[in-house]
CSV table of C-alpha atoms and ligand atoms in Angstrom, one decimal:
chain,number,residue,atom,x,y,z
A,1,THR,CA,-15.7,-25.9,-146.4
A,2,THR,CA,-14.5,-23.6,-143.7
A,3,ALA,CA,-15.8,-24.0,-140.1
A,4,ARG,CA,-17.8,-20.8,-139.8
A,5,PHE,CA,-18.3,-21.1,-136.1
A,6,GLU,CA,-14.9,-22.2,-134.8
A,7,GLY,CA,-14.3,-20.8,-131.4
A,8,ARG,CA,-17.8,-19.4,-131.1
A,9,THR,CA,-20.6,-20.1,-128.7
A,10,ALA,CA,-24.2,-20.4,-129.8
A,11,ILE,CA,-27.5,-20.8,-127.9
A,12,VAL,CA,-30.2,-22.7,-129.8
A,13,THR,CA,-33.8,-23.1,-128.4
A,14,GLY,CA,-36.0,-25.9,-129.5
A,15,ALA,CA,-32.9,-27.9,-130.0
A,16,GLY,CA,-34.5,-31.2,-129.2
A,17,SER,CA,-36.4,-31.6,-132.4
A,18,GLY,CA,-36.9,-30.5,-136.0
A,19,ILE,CA,-35.5,-27.2,-137.1
A,20,GLY,CA,-33.8,-26.4,-133.8
A,21,ARG,CA,-32.1,-29.7,-133.6
A,22,ALA,CA,-30.8,-29.5,-137.2
A,23,THR,CA,-29.6,-26.0,-136.4
A,24,ALA,CA,-27.8,-27.0,-133.2
A,25,VAL,CA,-26.1,-29.9,-135.1
A,26,ARG,CA,-25.0,-27.8,-138.0
A,27,LEU,CA,-23.6,-25.1,-135.7
A,28,ALA,CA,-21.7,-27.6,-133.7
A,29,GLN,CA,-20.4,-29.4,-136.8
A,30,GLU,CA,-19.1,-26.1,-138.0
A,31,GLY,CA,-17.1,-25.6,-134.8
A,32,ALA,CA,-19.4,-23.9,-132.3
A,33,ARG,CA,-19.9,-24.8,-128.7
A,34,VAL,CA,-23.7,-25.1,-128.5
A,35,VAL,CA,-25.9,-24.5,-125.5
A,36,ALA,CA,-29.0,-26.6,-126.5
A,37,SER,CA,-32.3,-25.7,-125.0
A,38,ASP,CA,-35.5,-27.6,-125.0
A,39,ILE,CA,-38.5,-28.2,-122.7
A,40,SER,CA,-38.0,-31.9,-123.2
A,41,ALA,CA,-35.1,-33.4,-121.3
A,42,GLU,CA,-35.7,-36.7,-123.1
A,43,ARG,CA,-35.2,-35.1,-126.5
A,44,LEU,CA,-32.0,-33.4,-125.4
A,45,ALA,CA,-30.7,-36.7,-124.1
A,46,GLU,CA,-31.4,-38.3,-127.5
A,47,LEU,CA,-29.5,-35.4,-129.2
A,48,THR,CA,-26.4,-35.8,-127.1
A,49,ALA,CA,-26.5,-39.6,-127.3
A,50,GLU,CA,-26.7,-39.4,-131.1
A,51,HIS,CA,-23.9,-36.8,-131.3
A,52,PRO,CA,-21.2,-37.6,-128.7
A,53,GLU,CA,-18.6,-36.0,-131.1
A,54,LEU,CA,-20.2,-32.5,-130.8
A,55,ALA,CA,-19.7,-29.8,-128.2
A,56,LEU,CA,-23.2,-29.7,-126.9
A,57,VAL,CA,-24.3,-28.5,-123.5
A,58,THR,CA,-28.0,-29.0,-122.7
A,59,VAL,CA,-30.4,-27.1,-120.6
A,60,ALA,CA,-33.9,-28.6,-120.1
A,61,GLY,CA,-36.7,-26.2,-119.2
A,62,ASP,CA,-39.4,-23.8,-120.4
A,63,VAL,CA,-37.6,-21.1,-122.4
A,64,SER,CA,-40.4,-18.7,-121.9
A,65,THR,CA,-39.5,-18.3,-118.2
A,66,GLU,CA,-37.0,-15.8,-116.9
A,67,ALA,CA,-35.2,-18.4,-114.9
A,68,VAL,CA,-34.4,-20.6,-117.9
A,69,ALA,CA,-33.4,-17.6,-120.1
A,70,ARG,CA,-30.9,-16.6,-117.4
A,71,GLN,CA,-29.7,-20.1,-117.0
A,72,LEU,CA,-29.0,-20.4,-120.8
A,73,ALA,CA,-27.1,-17.1,-120.9
A,74,ALA,CA,-25.1,-18.2,-117.8
A,75,GLU,CA,-24.3,-21.6,-119.4
A,76,ALA,CA,-23.1,-19.9,-122.5
A,77,GLY,CA,-20.5,-18.0,-120.5
A,78,ASP,CA,-18.7,-14.7,-121.2
A,79,ARG,CA,-18.9,-15.1,-124.9
A,80,ILE,CA,-22.2,-15.4,-126.8
A,81,ASP,CA,-21.8,-15.2,-130.5
A,82,VAL,CA,-25.0,-16.6,-131.8
A,83,LEU,CA,-28.6,-16.9,-130.5
A,84,ALA,CA,-31.0,-18.9,-132.5
A,85,ASN,CA,-34.6,-18.6,-131.2
A,86,VAL,CA,-36.2,-21.6,-132.8
A,87,ALA,CA,-38.6,-23.1,-130.2
A,88,GLY,CA,-42.2,-22.6,-131.1
A,89,ILE,CA,-45.7,-24.1,-130.8
A,90,MET,CA,-48.8,-24.2,-133.0
A,91,ASP,CA,-52.3,-23.1,-132.0
A,92,GLY,CA,-54.7,-25.8,-133.3
A,93,PHE,CA,-55.7,-23.4,-136.2
A,94,LEU,CA,-58.2,-21.7,-133.9
A,95,PRO,CA,-59.7,-18.5,-135.4
A,96,ALA,CA,-60.7,-15.4,-133.5
A,97,ALA,CA,-64.2,-16.5,-132.4
A,98,GLU,CA,-62.9,-19.8,-131.0
A,99,VAL,CA,-59.5,-19.2,-129.5
A,100,ASP,CA,-59.3,-19.9,-125.8
A,101,ASP,CA,-57.2,-18.0,-123.3
A,102,ALA,CA,-54.9,-20.9,-122.5
A,103,THR,CA,-54.0,-21.4,-126.2
A,104,TRP,CA,-53.5,-17.7,-126.7
A,105,GLU,CA,-51.3,-17.2,-123.6
A,106,ARG,CA,-49.2,-20.3,-124.2
A,107,VAL,CA,-48.6,-19.5,-127.9
A,108,MET,CA,-47.7,-15.9,-127.1
A,109,ASN,CA,-45.4,-17.0,-124.2
A,110,VAL,CA,-43.5,-19.6,-126.2
A,111,ASN,CA,-43.4,-17.9,-129.6
A,112,VAL,CA,-42.9,-14.3,-128.5
A,113,THR,CA,-42.1,-13.7,-124.8
A,114,ALA,CA,-39.4,-16.4,-124.8
A,115,ILE,CA,-37.6,-14.5,-127.6
A,116,MET,CA,-37.9,-11.2,-125.6
A,117,ARG,CA,-36.6,-12.7,-122.4
A,118,LEU,CA,-33.7,-14.7,-123.9
A,119,THR,CA,-32.6,-11.8,-126.2
A,120,ARG,CA,-32.6,-9.5,-123.2
A,121,ALA,CA,-30.5,-12.0,-121.3
A,122,VAL,CA,-27.8,-12.3,-123.9
A,123,LEU,CA,-27.7,-8.7,-125.3
A,124,PRO,CA,-25.4,-7.3,-122.5
A,125,LYS,CA,-22.7,-9.7,-123.4
A,126,MET,CA,-23.1,-9.1,-127.2
A,127,ILE,CA,-23.1,-5.3,-126.6
A,128,GLU,CA,-19.9,-5.6,-124.5
A,129,ALA,CA,-18.2,-7.7,-127.2
A,130,GLY,CA,-19.4,-5.4,-130.0
A,131,SER,CA,-20.7,-8.3,-132.0
A,132,GLY,CA,-23.3,-11.1,-132.1
A,133,THR,CA,-26.0,-12.5,-134.3
A,134,ILE,CA,-29.6,-13.4,-133.4
A,135,VAL,CA,-31.8,-15.4,-135.7
A,136,ASN,CA,-35.5,-15.7,-134.9
A,137,VAL,CA,-37.7,-18.3,-136.5
A,138,ALA,CA,-40.9,-16.7,-137.7
A,139,SER,CA,-43.2,-18.5,-140.2
A,140,GLU,CA,-45.2,-18.1,-143.4
A,141,ALA,CA,-47.9,-17.2,-140.8
A,142,GLY,CA,-45.8,-14.1,-140.0
A,143,LEU,CA,-46.2,-12.9,-143.6
A,144,ARG,CA,-49.8,-13.7,-144.4
A,145,GLY,CA,-53.2,-14.4,-142.8
A,146,SER,CA,-53.9,-17.8,-144.3
A,147,ALA,CA,-51.3,-20.1,-142.7
A,148,ALA,CA,-52.4,-20.9,-139.1
A,149,GLY,CA,-54.8,-19.8,-136.4
A,150,VAL,CA,-55.1,-16.3,-134.9
A,151,ALA,CA,-52.8,-16.8,-132.0
A,152,TYR,CA,-50.0,-18.3,-134.0
A,153,THR,CA,-50.4,-15.8,-136.8
A,154,THR,CA,-50.3,-12.9,-134.3
A,155,SER,CA,-47.3,-14.4,-132.6
A,156,LYS,CA,-45.3,-14.8,-135.8
A,157,HIS,CA,-46.1,-11.3,-137.0
A,158,ALA,CA,-44.9,-10.1,-133.6
A,159,VAL,CA,-41.6,-12.1,-134.1
A,160,ILE,CA,-41.0,-10.1,-137.2
A,161,GLY,CA,-41.7,-6.7,-135.5
A,162,TYR,CA,-39.4,-7.7,-132.7
A,163,THR,CA,-36.7,-8.7,-135.1
A,164,LYS,CA,-36.9,-5.4,-137.1
A,165,ASN,CA,-36.9,-3.2,-134.0
A,166,THR,CA,-34.0,-5.0,-132.3
A,167,ALA,CA,-32.0,-5.0,-135.6
A,168,PHE,CA,-32.5,-1.2,-135.8
A,169,MET,CA,-31.7,-0.5,-132.2
A,170,TYR,CA,-28.5,-2.5,-132.0
A,171,ALA,CA,-26.9,-2.2,-135.5
A,172,PRO,CA,-24.6,0.5,-134.1
A,173,LYS,CA,-23.4,-2.1,-131.5
A,174,GLY,CA,-22.3,-4.6,-134.2
A,175,ILE,CA,-25.2,-6.9,-133.5
A,176,ARG,CA,-27.3,-8.3,-136.3
A,177,VAL,CA,-30.9,-9.6,-135.9
A,178,ASN,CA,-32.7,-11.4,-138.6
A,179,ALA,CA,-35.7,-13.8,-139.1
A,180,VAL,CA,-36.3,-16.9,-141.1
A,181,ALA,CA,-39.8,-17.7,-142.3
A,182,PRO,CA,-40.2,-21.4,-143.0
A,183,GLY,CA,-43.0,-22.7,-145.1
A,184,ALA,CA,-44.0,-26.3,-144.4
A,185,VAL,CA,-41.2,-28.4,-142.8
A,186,ALA,CA,-41.2,-32.1,-141.8
A,187,THR,CA,-40.8,-31.9,-138.0
A,188,ASN,CA,-42.5,-33.1,-134.9
A,189,ILE,CA,-44.6,-29.9,-134.4
A,190,GLU,CA,-48.1,-30.7,-133.3
A,191,ALA,CA,-50.6,-29.0,-135.7
A,192,PRO,CA,-54.1,-30.5,-135.0
A,193,TRP,CA,-57.1,-28.9,-136.8
A,194,ASN,CA,-59.2,-28.0,-133.8
A,195,SER,CA,-61.6,-25.8,-135.7
A,196,GLU,CA,-64.0,-27.0,-138.4
A,197,TRP,CA,-64.4,-23.4,-139.6
A,198,ALA,CA,-60.6,-23.0,-140.0
A,199,ALA,CA,-60.4,-26.4,-141.7
A,200,GLY,CA,-63.0,-25.3,-144.2
A,201,ARG,CA,-61.3,-21.9,-144.9
A,202,LEU,CA,-57.6,-22.8,-144.8
A,203,GLY,CA,-57.5,-26.5,-145.7
A,204,PRO,CA,-58.3,-26.3,-149.4
A,205,LEU,CA,-56.3,-23.1,-149.9
A,206,MET,CA,-53.2,-24.5,-148.2
A,207,GLN,CA,-53.3,-27.7,-150.3
A,208,VAL,CA,-53.1,-25.5,-153.4
A,209,VAL,CA,-50.5,-22.9,-152.3
A,210,ILE,CA,-48.0,-24.9,-150.3
A,211,PRO,CA,-45.2,-25.7,-152.7
A,212,GLY,CA,-43.8,-28.7,-150.8
A,213,VAL,CA,-42.4,-29.8,-147.5
A,214,ALA,CA,-38.9,-28.9,-146.6
A,215,THR,CA,-36.3,-30.7,-144.4
A,216,PRO,CA,-35.1,-29.2,-141.1
A,217,GLU,CA,-31.6,-29.2,-142.6
A,218,GLN,CA,-32.7,-26.9,-145.3
A,219,LEU,CA,-34.0,-24.5,-142.7
A,220,ALA,CA,-30.8,-24.9,-140.6
A,221,ALA,CA,-28.8,-23.8,-143.7
A,222,ALA,CA,-30.8,-20.5,-143.9
A,223,ILE,CA,-30.5,-19.9,-140.1
A,224,THR,CA,-26.8,-20.6,-140.0
A,225,TRP,CA,-26.2,-18.4,-143.0
A,226,LEU,CA,-27.8,-15.5,-141.1
A,227,ALA,CA,-25.9,-16.4,-138.0
A,228,SER,CA,-22.5,-16.5,-139.8
A,229,ASP,CA,-20.2,-13.8,-141.1
A,230,ASP,CA,-21.4,-14.7,-144.6
A,231,SER,CA,-24.3,-12.4,-144.0
A,232,ALA,CA,-22.3,-9.6,-142.5
A,233,ASN,CA,-24.1,-6.9,-144.4
A,234,VAL,CA,-27.6,-8.3,-143.6
A,235,THR,CA,-29.7,-7.2,-140.7
A,236,GLY,CA,-33.5,-6.8,-140.0
A,237,VAL,CA,-34.5,-9.0,-142.9
A,238,VAL,CA,-37.1,-11.8,-143.0
A,239,LEU,CA,-35.7,-14.6,-145.2
A,240,ALA,CA,-38.4,-16.9,-146.4
A,241,SER,CA,-37.3,-20.5,-146.9
A,242,ASP,CA,-40.5,-21.8,-148.2
A,243,GLY,CA,-40.1,-23.2,-151.7
A,244,GLY,CA,-41.7,-20.0,-153.1
A,245,TRP,CA,-44.9,-19.9,-151.0
A,246,SER,CA,-44.3,-16.2,-150.1
A,247,ALA,CA,-44.1,-15.4,-153.9
A,248,ILE,CA,-47.7,-16.5,-154.4
B,1,NAD,P1,-40.7,-29.3,-133.4
B,1,NAD,O1,-41.9,-29.5,-132.5
B,1,NAD,O2,-40.2,-30.4,-134.1
B,1,NAD,O3,-39.5,-28.7,-132.5
B,1,NAD,C1,-39.7,-27.7,-131.6
B,1,NAD,C2,-39.0,-28.0,-130.3
B,1,NAD,O4,-39.2,-26.9,-129.4
B,1,NAD,C3,-39.5,-29.2,-129.6
B,1,NAD,O5,-38.5,-30.1,-129.3
B,1,NAD,C4,-40.2,-28.7,-128.3
B,1,NAD,O6,-40.1,-29.6,-127.2
B,1,NAD,C5,-39.5,-27.4,-128.1
B,1,NAD,N1,-40.2,-26.5,-127.2
B,1,NAD,C6,-41.5,-26.2,-127.3
B,1,NAD,N2,-41.9,-25.4,-126.4
B,1,NAD,C7,-40.8,-25.1,-125.7
B,1,NAD,C8,-40.5,-24.2,-124.6
B,1,NAD,N3,-41.5,-23.6,-123.9
B,1,NAD,N4,-39.2,-24.2,-124.1
B,1,NAD,C9,-38.2,-24.9,-124.7
B,1,NAD,N5,-38.4,-25.7,-125.8
B,1,NAD,C10,-39.7,-25.8,-126.2
B,1,NAD,O7,-41.1,-28.0,-134.3
B,1,NAD,P2,-40.4,-27.3,-135.5
B,1,NAD,O8,-41.3,-27.4,-136.7
B,1,NAD,O9,-38.9,-27.7,-135.7
B,1,NAD,O10,-40.5,-25.8,-135.0
B,1,NAD,C11,-39.4,-24.9,-134.9
B,1,NAD,C12,-39.9,-23.5,-135.2
B,1,NAD,O11,-40.2,-23.5,-136.6
B,1,NAD,C13,-41.1,-23.0,-134.4
B,1,NAD,O12,-40.9,-21.7,-134.0
B,1,NAD,C14,-42.2,-23.1,-135.4
B,1,NAD,O13,-43.2,-22.2,-135.2
B,1,NAD,C15,-41.4,-22.8,-136.7
B,1,NAD,N6,-42.1,-23.2,-138.0
B,1,NAD,C16,-42.3,-24.5,-138.3
B,1,NAD,C17,-42.9,-24.9,-139.4
B,1,NAD,C18,-43.1,-26.3,-139.8
B,1,NAD,O14,-43.8,-26.6,-140.8
B,1,NAD,N7,-42.6,-27.3,-139.1
B,1,NAD,C19,-43.4,-23.9,-140.3
B,1,NAD,C20,-43.2,-22.6,-140.0
B,1,NAD,C21,-42.5,-22.2,-138.8
């Protein structure tokens, strides 16, 4: 196979675990210099220890803060070809009557505001270069109302709106912006059922409709396709990689 990202620089958030980690590894294996972001310094250290052969630079910190967004853009340097916004957190499946402010704010900050800040930080360099690809990780919960709690569902619908508007705005600048909507994936994401009501409503339904659990590498394949020149004619789409859940 050809190395699709030879000579390119990519930023990946949530690179310490799961989908972000598989994406960072795949991009680097295909030739990219990768700036790997995670809130967990320990996970980033594990990643680089496991892959000394890869060109990985790590930045530990909360990607929903402006300081970390700027640090990531600076670490990437003059050339930023790819931004993969993968970091995200769940919401305990809390429905509207039960959601607490702390959960709502944290989920919106990490799942939505982080994407806004980091995209804003990298776009000037992409605009100047006249090229660049951005891939945002949404969710089945961005496509339907029956996959998570209200905060997470709202946040992932917002990711899709953000993706489409930004794709529209910057298409004339040669920048493509797409989203991937994973179904269930085997990762370290914490998804406790903190609501009895939600467990009763969603639990039985999800057991029936979820086709199966994917690997992080399967999601990395979709994300890197959208990040690569193979998808040159594709922008503003939401690519479900969910074993067919979204077809139900
Ligand atoms: P994961 O928990 O295995 O990995 C996410 C990583 O993001 C973790 O290493 C975590 O430390 C990091 N992170 C969390 N908050 C951060 C912050 N503020 N700043 C920087 N890093 C932060 O989870 P995953 O399943 O790989 O999730 C990746 C993305 O996929 C998320 O956006 C999630 O919503 C989405 N997703 C996952 C599933 C699934 O079933 N696993 C399904 C649909 C969507």
